[in-house]
Structure formats: structure tokens, C-alpha cells
Amino acid sequence: MPQTQRRGDKQRARDARINLDLDLGRIKRRKRYGLFLTTVSVLFIAFVLAPVTWAGAYLLFDPPSTLLMMQRAAEGQTIRHQPVPINRMSPHIVRAVIAAEDANFCTHDGFDVEAIQDAMRANARGGRTRGASTISQQTAKNLFLWPERSWVRKGFETYFTALIEFMWPKRRIIEAYLNAAEWGDGNFGVEAAARSRFGVSAADLTPLQAARLAAVLPSPNRWSAESPGPYVRRRAASIVERARIVRNERTASCALIMDRPS
């Protein structure tokens, strides 16, 4: 074989190896790029599209159930849950819950920084752990998340709180909260609680009845609204007075049309 032909064969072999290496490099880059796009797409759907769609759906209607309701049903409780619009709830329950749970509900953006700082200082001194969850945070937890405490759940709670504060009016947030809150013995939502505890609809709750329902919210399976002990009676009396201040100072105006300045 002539020397020139041998050199040509070697050159063609080198060119073939180079082309093969280039093709393999392009394939690897495409795979990496495809994996990156897939990962970004999955994260976008999981943390943006799905939560926004979910929150948007609950802006328009109440969920038929929550994870806590399913947990209580699995424990053997009979679940009673009758969502009603806020205009079929007594204004006394709206004011009582704001007075008891979140006095700055209408002015904060989902997180009460001052209350959080106060709770941190109180907890640093020791004694009973004090929380600072707003109604918005509790709504996010009740509607979208599981009940057990953990840093992971708290992180998701923060995200969903910011989401509903951005997407929902305050009136809808407290309406959803009052329709999903647990009031013990399988009663979820203020309508079921009012009928079970006092034999009236949510629209007919008196200031004292509303205050008693608000008073037991921290531990609804431990305290009784219809047969209150000394602690609940004292707390309910305090809530009645604070709810009167809420009405007079119109600090529930974001939720109650009647409390807005004329």
C-alpha cells in the first residue's frame, strides 16, 4: 500500500474519532440540558403553578374537607362541616375571633411582626410556649397543610400565607378560616359549631356565644364552649370587651362591611 494512501487512511480514522467525540459531546449536553429543563419544569409546577391554582380554586369555593378533618374521621369522629358565606355569619363571631386571635388582622400582610417579637421575648423567659400565628397563617395551615408541627410545615405555611394574602381579600381569608376551624367533637366551621354548641345558626350567635366559641379555639377538644369552666368564662368575658373595642374602633372593617366608615 502506498505511503500516501496509509496517511490518508490514518487521517480519515482520526477525523472519524473526532466526529464521534463531537457527537457524543452534543448528546451529553442535550441530556444535561433536557434534565435541567425537566427539573425546572417540575419545580415550577410543584411550587408555583399547583399552589397558585389550588389557592385560586379556594378563593372561589370552600374545600369539602381538610387533612385535619380526614385525620379526625380516621380517629372515629363524625365530621360535621357546613360552610356558609360570611354574610350568613354573625358579625359578633368575626369581631370575637379577631379580638381573640389576631387584633391586627386588617393591617398586617399575613405576619404580625410585633406579635412574633413579643412571643420570642416571652418564650426566651421560659414558661408556657407562646405562639404568634395570625388568622392568615392559621387559614393557610387549615386549608392546605397537615396539623403536626415541624419546620417543613412551617415553611410551607409561610409560603401559602404569602400566597393567599396576595391573591385573596381579607374578607375571604377570615371567611375561609371560620369555615374550616376545628371546634371539637368533629365540628368544623362556625355553622356546625353554633348548631352543636348552642342550637342556633352562625348568623344568630350572640356576643357571649361568639366569645365562648372564640375562647376555646386554642384547644377546642379540651375546653367547652357550652359548659365553660372558670378559665373559659374569664377568657370569654375578656373577649366580649375586646370585641366591643374592635367594633367601636372599626378594626374589623376589612372583613365586615357594616364596620366600614360611612
mmCIF file of C-alpha atoms in Angstrom:
data_model
loop_
_atom_site.group_PDB
_atom_site.id
_atom_site.type_symbol
_atom_site.label_atom_id
_atom_site.label_comp_id
_atom_site.label_asym_id
_atom_site.label_seq_id
_atom_site.Cartn_x
_atom_site.Cartn_y
_atom_site.Cartn_z
ATOM 1 C CA MET A 1 0.000 0.000 0.000
ATOM 2 C CA PRO A 2 1.478 3.344 -0.973
ATOM 3 C CA GLN A 3 2.564 5.605 1.919
ATOM 4 C CA THR A 4 0.251 8.365 0.755
ATOM 5 C CA GLN A 5 -2.773 6.030 1.000
ATOM 6 C CA ARG A 6 -1.768 4.892 4.502
ATOM 7 C CA ARG A 7 -1.530 8.511 5.659
ATOM 8 C CA GLY A 8 -4.975 9.166 4.168
ATOM 9 C CA ASP A 9 -6.476 6.183 5.996
ATOM 10 C CA LYS A 10 -4.992 7.364 9.313
ATOM 11 C CA GLN A 11 -6.347 10.882 8.739
ATOM 12 C CA ARG A 12 -9.812 9.546 7.991
ATOM 13 C CA ALA A 13 -9.687 7.418 11.143
ATOM 14 C CA ARG A 14 -8.674 10.445 13.228
ATOM 15 C CA ASP A 15 -11.439 12.519 11.641
ATOM 16 C CA ALA A 16 -13.969 9.777 12.398
ATOM 17 C CA ARG A 17 -12.863 9.663 16.067
ATOM 18 C CA ILE A 18 -13.088 13.450 16.323
ATOM 19 C CA ASN A 19 -16.569 13.458 14.778
ATOM 20 C CA LEU A 20 -17.650 10.675 17.127
ATOM 21 C CA ASP A 21 -16.333 12.605 20.147
ATOM 22 C CA LEU A 22 -18.164 15.719 18.957
ATOM 23 C CA ASP A 23 -21.403 13.770 18.515
ATOM 24 C CA LEU A 24 -21.078 12.197 21.994
ATOM 25 C CA GLY A 25 -20.391 15.640 23.490
ATOM 26 C CA ARG A 26 -23.511 17.063 21.830
ATOM 27 C CA ILE A 27 -25.603 14.139 23.089
ATOM 28 C CA LYS A 28 -24.314 14.631 26.658
ATOM 29 C CA ARG A 29 -25.012 18.371 26.523
ATOM 30 C CA ARG A 30 -28.507 17.724 25.246
ATOM 31 C CA LYS A 31 -29.129 15.248 28.070
ATOM 32 C CA ARG A 32 -27.882 17.708 30.680
ATOM 33 C CA TYR A 33 -29.969 20.499 29.156
ATOM 34 C CA GLY A 34 -33.021 18.219 28.999
ATOM 35 C CA LEU A 35 -32.541 17.176 32.640
ATOM 36 C CA PHE A 36 -32.206 20.833 33.648
ATOM 37 C CA LEU A 37 -35.400 21.781 31.789
ATOM 38 C CA THR A 38 -37.264 18.829 33.297
ATOM 39 C CA THR A 39 -36.115 19.746 36.806
ATOM 40 C CA VAL A 40 -37.076 23.407 36.343
ATOM 41 C CA SER A 41 -40.479 22.391 34.929
ATOM 42 C CA VAL A 42 -41.210 20.029 37.819
ATOM 43 C CA LEU A 43 -40.197 22.652 40.391
ATOM 44 C CA PHE A 44 -42.286 25.305 38.634
ATOM 45 C CA ILE A 45 -45.354 23.081 38.616
ATOM 46 C CA ALA A 46 -44.841 21.903 42.230
ATOM 47 C CA PHE A 47 -44.053 25.265 43.831
ATOM 48 C CA VAL A 48 -45.740 27.835 41.574
ATOM 49 C CA LEU A 49 -48.399 26.531 39.211
ATOM 50 C CA ALA A 50 -50.023 23.952 41.510
ATOM 51 C CA PRO A 51 -50.147 26.153 44.662
ATOM 52 C CA VAL A 52 -51.421 29.175 42.710
ATOM 53 C CA THR A 53 -54.113 27.057 41.042
ATOM 54 C CA TRP A 54 -55.031 25.494 44.390
ATOM 55 C CA ALA A 55 -55.252 28.856 46.143
ATOM 56 C CA GLY A 56 -57.206 30.277 43.211
ATOM 57 C CA ALA A 57 -59.738 27.452 43.468
ATOM 58 C CA TYR A 58 -60.218 28.006 47.212
ATOM 59 C CA LEU A 59 -60.711 31.702 46.584
ATOM 60 C CA LEU A 60 -63.950 30.761 44.830
ATOM 61 C CA PHE A 61 -65.244 27.861 46.946
ATOM 62 C CA ASP A 62 -64.669 26.160 50.281
ATOM 63 C CA PRO A 63 -62.839 22.832 50.332
ATOM 64 C CA PRO A 64 -65.140 19.877 51.022
ATOM 65 C CA SER A 65 -62.619 18.574 53.545
ATOM 66 C CA THR A 66 -59.186 19.236 55.032
ATOM 67 C CA LEU A 67 -56.368 16.971 56.183
ATOM 68 C CA LEU A 68 -57.347 17.576 59.813
ATOM 69 C CA MET A 69 -60.948 16.580 59.088
ATOM 70 C CA MET A 70 -59.713 13.369 57.467
ATOM 71 C CA GLN A 71 -57.476 12.700 60.473
ATOM 72 C CA ARG A 72 -60.365 13.184 62.904
ATOM 73 C CA ALA A 73 -62.579 10.925 60.780
ATOM 74 C CA ALA A 74 -59.869 8.247 60.864
ATOM 75 C CA GLU A 75 -59.873 8.582 64.677
ATOM 76 C CA GLY A 76 -63.570 7.709 64.711
ATOM 77 C CA GLN A 77 -65.193 11.146 64.967
ATOM 78 C CA THR A 78 -68.314 12.024 62.989
ATOM 79 C CA ILE A 79 -67.421 15.115 60.972
ATOM 80 C CA ARG A 80 -69.939 17.959 60.791
ATOM 81 C CA HIS A 81 -68.964 20.681 58.340
ATOM 82 C CA GLN A 82 -71.373 23.182 56.785
ATOM 83 C CA PRO A 83 -69.559 26.092 55.098
ATOM 84 C CA VAL A 84 -71.582 29.311 54.916
ATOM 85 C CA PRO A 85 -70.754 32.692 53.366
ATOM 86 C CA ILE A 86 -69.595 35.433 55.702
ATOM 87 C CA ASN A 87 -72.866 37.343 55.239
ATOM 88 C CA ARG A 88 -74.583 34.391 56.959
ATOM 89 C CA MET A 89 -72.291 34.610 59.976
ATOM 90 C CA SER A 90 -72.984 36.840 62.936
ATOM 91 C CA PRO A 91 -70.685 39.874 62.933
ATOM 92 C CA HIS A 92 -70.094 39.049 66.602
ATOM 93 C CA ILE A 93 -68.115 35.910 65.709
ATOM 94 C CA VAL A 94 -65.955 37.822 63.228
ATOM 95 C CA ARG A 95 -65.150 40.505 65.803
ATOM 96 C CA ALA A 96 -64.662 37.945 68.584
ATOM 97 C CA VAL A 97 -62.172 35.888 66.578
ATOM 98 C CA ILE A 98 -60.228 38.994 65.547
ATOM 99 C CA ALA A 99 -60.213 40.171 69.179
ATOM 100 C CA ALA A 100 -59.069 36.791 70.476
ATOM 101 C CA GLU A 101 -56.734 35.578 67.737
ATOM 102 C CA ASP A 102 -55.362 38.453 65.689
ATOM 103 C CA ALA A 103 -56.077 42.049 66.689
ATOM 104 C CA ASN A 104 -54.017 43.393 63.765
ATOM 105 C CA PHE A 105 -55.647 41.178 61.148
ATOM 106 C CA CYS A 106 -56.801 44.050 58.957
ATOM 107 C CA THR A 107 -53.463 45.865 58.951
ATOM 108 C CA HIS A 108 -50.777 43.189 58.600
ATOM 109 C CA ASP A 109 -49.786 41.359 55.407
ATOM 110 C CA GLY A 110 -50.111 37.887 56.834
ATOM 111 C CA PHE A 111 -47.473 38.082 59.558
ATOM 112 C CA ASP A 112 -47.689 40.186 62.713
ATOM 113 C CA VAL A 113 -44.038 41.097 63.243
ATOM 114 C CA GLU A 114 -44.688 42.836 66.557
ATOM 115 C CA ALA A 115 -46.579 39.806 67.922
ATOM 116 C CA ILE A 116 -43.788 37.484 66.747
ATOM 117 C CA GLN A 117 -41.175 39.580 68.541
ATOM 118 C CA ASP A 118 -43.281 39.656 71.723
ATOM 119 C CA ALA A 119 -43.707 35.866 71.566
ATOM 120 C CA MET A 120 -39.965 35.347 71.094
ATOM 121 C CA ARG A 121 -39.193 37.505 74.119
ATOM 122 C CA ALA A 122 -41.816 35.710 76.225
ATOM 123 C CA ASN A 123 -40.583 32.273 75.160
ATOM 124 C CA ALA A 124 -36.982 33.242 75.936
ATOM 125 C CA ARG A 125 -38.033 33.946 79.524
ATOM 126 C CA GLY A 126 -39.305 30.377 79.836
ATOM 127 C CA GLY A 127 -42.649 29.040 80.944
ATOM 128 C CA ARG A 128 -45.548 28.170 78.645
ATOM 129 C CA THR A 129 -44.662 28.445 74.955
ATOM 130 C CA ARG A 130 -46.483 31.302 73.320
ATOM 131 C CA GLY A 131 -47.431 31.408 69.646
ATOM 132 C CA ALA A 132 -47.935 34.322 67.293
ATOM 133 C CA SER A 133 -49.772 32.810 64.330
ATOM 134 C CA THR A 134 -52.124 35.182 62.567
ATOM 135 C CA ILE A 135 -55.538 34.262 61.204
ATOM 136 C CA SER A 136 -53.958 34.235 57.745
ATOM 137 C CA GLN A 137 -51.331 31.709 58.861
ATOM 138 C CA GLN A 138 -53.932 29.520 60.523
ATOM 139 C CA THR A 139 -56.074 29.646 57.385
ATOM 140 C CA ALA A 140 -53.118 28.540 55.257
ATOM 141 C CA LYS A 141 -52.380 25.686 57.657
ATOM 142 C CA ASN A 142 -56.002 24.546 57.967
ATOM 143 C CA LEU A 143 -56.797 24.569 54.253
ATOM 144 C CA PHE A 144 -53.577 23.405 52.604
ATOM 145 C CA LEU A 145 -51.372 21.605 55.137
ATOM 146 C CA TRP A 146 -51.174 18.930 57.804
ATOM 147 C CA PRO A 147 -51.665 19.692 61.531
ATOM 148 C CA GLU A 148 -48.412 18.395 63.090
ATOM 149 C CA ARG A 149 -45.762 20.948 63.955
ATOM 150 C CA SER A 150 -42.478 20.850 62.062
ATOM 151 C CA TRP A 151 -40.094 23.263 60.385
ATOM 152 C CA VAL A 152 -41.044 21.841 56.978
ATOM 153 C CA ARG A 153 -44.743 22.516 57.583
ATOM 154 C CA LYS A 154 -43.908 25.987 58.933
ATOM 155 C CA GLY A 155 -42.010 26.739 55.750
ATOM 156 C CA PHE A 156 -44.950 25.714 53.560
ATOM 157 C CA GLU A 157 -47.277 27.630 55.877
ATOM 158 C CA THR A 158 -45.235 30.789 55.315
ATOM 159 C CA TYR A 159 -45.416 30.293 51.550
ATOM 160 C CA PHE A 160 -49.167 29.659 51.437
ATOM 161 C CA THR A 161 -49.796 32.566 53.833
ATOM 162 C CA ALA A 162 -47.989 34.954 51.492
ATOM 163 C CA LEU A 163 -49.884 33.442 48.547
ATOM 164 C CA ILE A 164 -53.386 33.893 49.966
ATOM 165 C CA GLU A 165 -52.566 37.361 51.284
ATOM 166 C CA PHE A 166 -51.559 38.303 47.726
ATOM 167 C CA MET A 167 -54.457 36.574 45.966
ATOM 168 C CA TRP A 168 -57.365 36.856 48.409
ATOM 169 C CA PRO A 169 -59.134 39.810 50.036
ATOM 170 C CA LYS A 170 -59.077 39.826 53.828
ATOM 171 C CA ARG A 171 -62.816 39.178 53.901
ATOM 172 C CA ARG A 172 -62.285 35.863 52.099
ATOM 173 C CA ILE A 173 -59.408 34.865 54.398
ATOM 174 C CA ILE A 174 -61.444 35.167 57.588
ATOM 175 C CA GLU A 175 -64.478 33.596 55.908
ATOM 176 C CA ALA A 176 -62.375 30.563 54.949
ATOM 177 C CA TYR A 177 -60.864 30.450 58.436
ATOM 178 C CA LEU A 178 -64.253 30.440 60.151
ATOM 179 C CA ASN A 179 -65.495 27.719 57.795
ATOM 180 C CA ALA A 180 -62.533 25.399 58.423
ATOM 181 C CA ALA A 181 -61.626 25.962 62.098
ATOM 182 C CA GLU A 182 -61.990 22.997 64.434
ATOM 183 C CA TRP A 183 -64.394 23.413 67.356
ATOM 184 C CA GLY A 184 -64.144 19.956 68.879
ATOM 185 C CA ASP A 185 -66.112 16.693 68.717
ATOM 186 C CA GLY A 186 -65.980 16.612 64.932
ATOM 187 C CA ASN A 187 -67.417 20.114 64.464
ATOM 188 C CA PHE A 188 -65.612 22.111 61.795
ATOM 189 C CA GLY A 189 -66.655 25.589 60.829
ATOM 190 C CA VAL A 190 -68.711 28.110 62.744
ATOM 191 C CA GLU A 191 -72.076 26.899 61.405
ATOM 192 C CA ALA A 192 -71.580 23.351 62.715
ATOM 193 C CA ALA A 193 -70.143 24.700 65.975
ATOM 194 C CA ALA A 194 -73.020 27.120 66.580
ATOM 195 C CA ARG A 195 -75.648 24.462 65.938
ATOM 196 C CA SER A 196 -73.879 21.813 68.019
ATOM 197 C CA ARG A 197 -72.964 24.021 70.990
ATOM 198 C CA PHE A 198 -75.873 26.455 71.193
ATOM 199 C CA GLY A 199 -78.603 25.137 68.883
ATOM 200 C CA VAL A 200 -78.549 28.246 66.680
ATOM 201 C CA SER A 201 -77.205 29.111 63.258
ATOM 202 C CA ALA A 202 -73.947 31.022 62.839
ATOM 203 C CA ALA A 203 -75.995 34.071 61.849
ATOM 204 C CA ASP A 204 -77.774 34.127 65.220
ATOM 205 C CA LEU A 205 -74.809 33.905 67.587
ATOM 206 C CA THR A 206 -74.939 36.425 70.441
ATOM 207 C CA PRO A 207 -71.834 38.350 71.547
ATOM 208 C CA LEU A 208 -71.346 35.987 74.516
ATOM 209 C CA GLN A 209 -71.825 32.829 72.452
ATOM 210 C CA ALA A 210 -69.399 34.129 69.845
ATOM 211 C CA ALA A 211 -66.884 34.988 72.560
ATOM 212 C CA ARG A 212 -67.143 31.493 74.051
ATOM 213 C CA LEU A 213 -66.516 29.906 70.655
ATOM 214 C CA ALA A 214 -63.505 32.162 70.155
ATOM 215 C CA ALA A 215 -62.278 31.424 73.679
ATOM 216 C CA VAL A 216 -61.943 27.674 73.078
ATOM 217 C CA LEU A 217 -60.207 27.904 69.680
ATOM 218 C CA PRO A 218 -56.693 27.261 71.032
ATOM 219 C CA SER A 219 -57.795 23.875 72.457
ATOM 220 C CA PRO A 220 -61.275 23.033 71.118
ATOM 221 C CA ASN A 221 -61.109 19.382 72.200
ATOM 222 C CA ARG A 222 -60.085 20.320 75.738
ATOM 223 C CA TRP A 223 -62.325 23.273 76.599
ATOM 224 C CA SER A 224 -66.105 23.558 76.386
ATOM 225 C CA ALA A 225 -67.999 26.495 74.911
ATOM 226 C CA GLU A 226 -71.478 25.395 76.024
ATOM 227 C CA SER A 227 -70.445 24.371 79.562
ATOM 228 C CA PRO A 228 -67.420 26.588 80.208
ATOM 229 C CA GLY A 229 -65.158 26.257 83.197
ATOM 230 C CA PRO A 230 -63.720 29.228 85.115
ATOM 231 C CA TYR A 231 -60.887 29.830 82.622
ATOM 232 C CA VAL A 232 -63.155 29.871 79.549
ATOM 233 C CA ARG A 233 -65.690 32.103 81.338
ATOM 234 C CA ARG A 234 -62.983 34.620 82.204
ATOM 235 C CA ARG A 235 -61.477 34.490 78.732
ATOM 236 C CA ALA A 236 -64.911 34.835 77.091
ATOM 237 C CA ALA A 237 -65.735 37.887 79.227
ATOM 238 C CA SER A 238 -62.445 39.466 78.189
ATOM 239 C CA ILE A 239 -63.156 38.700 74.516
ATOM 240 C CA VAL A 240 -66.618 40.314 74.769
ATOM 241 C CA GLU A 241 -64.972 43.542 75.948
ATOM 242 C CA ARG A 242 -62.238 43.414 73.316
ATOM 243 C CA ALA A 243 -64.787 42.635 70.575
ATOM 244 C CA ARG A 244 -66.664 45.765 71.597
ATOM 245 C CA ILE A 245 -63.439 47.727 71.101
ATOM 246 C CA VAL A 246 -62.970 46.059 67.703
ATOM 247 C CA ARG A 247 -66.451 47.264 66.736
ATOM 248 C CA ASN A 248 -66.020 50.787 68.091
ATOM 249 C CA GLU A 249 -62.568 51.257 66.543
ATOM 250 C CA ARG A 250 -63.629 49.564 63.305
ATOM 251 C CA THR A 251 -60.617 47.247 63.295
ATOM 252 C CA ALA A 252 -62.669 44.530 61.576
ATOM 253 C CA SER A 253 -63.624 46.794 58.670
ATOM 254 C CA CYS A 254 -61.632 44.719 56.163
ATOM 255 C CA ALA A 255 -63.979 41.810 56.875
ATOM 256 C CA LEU A 256 -67.268 43.450 57.874
ATOM 257 C CA ILE A 257 -68.928 45.897 55.519
ATOM 258 C CA MET A 258 -71.070 47.271 58.362
ATOM 259 C CA ASP A 259 -67.926 48.277 60.258
ATOM 260 C CA ARG A 260 -66.540 50.374 57.421
ATOM 261 C CA PRO A 261 -66.772 54.157 57.799
ATOM 262 C CA SER A 262 -69.860 55.510 56.084
#
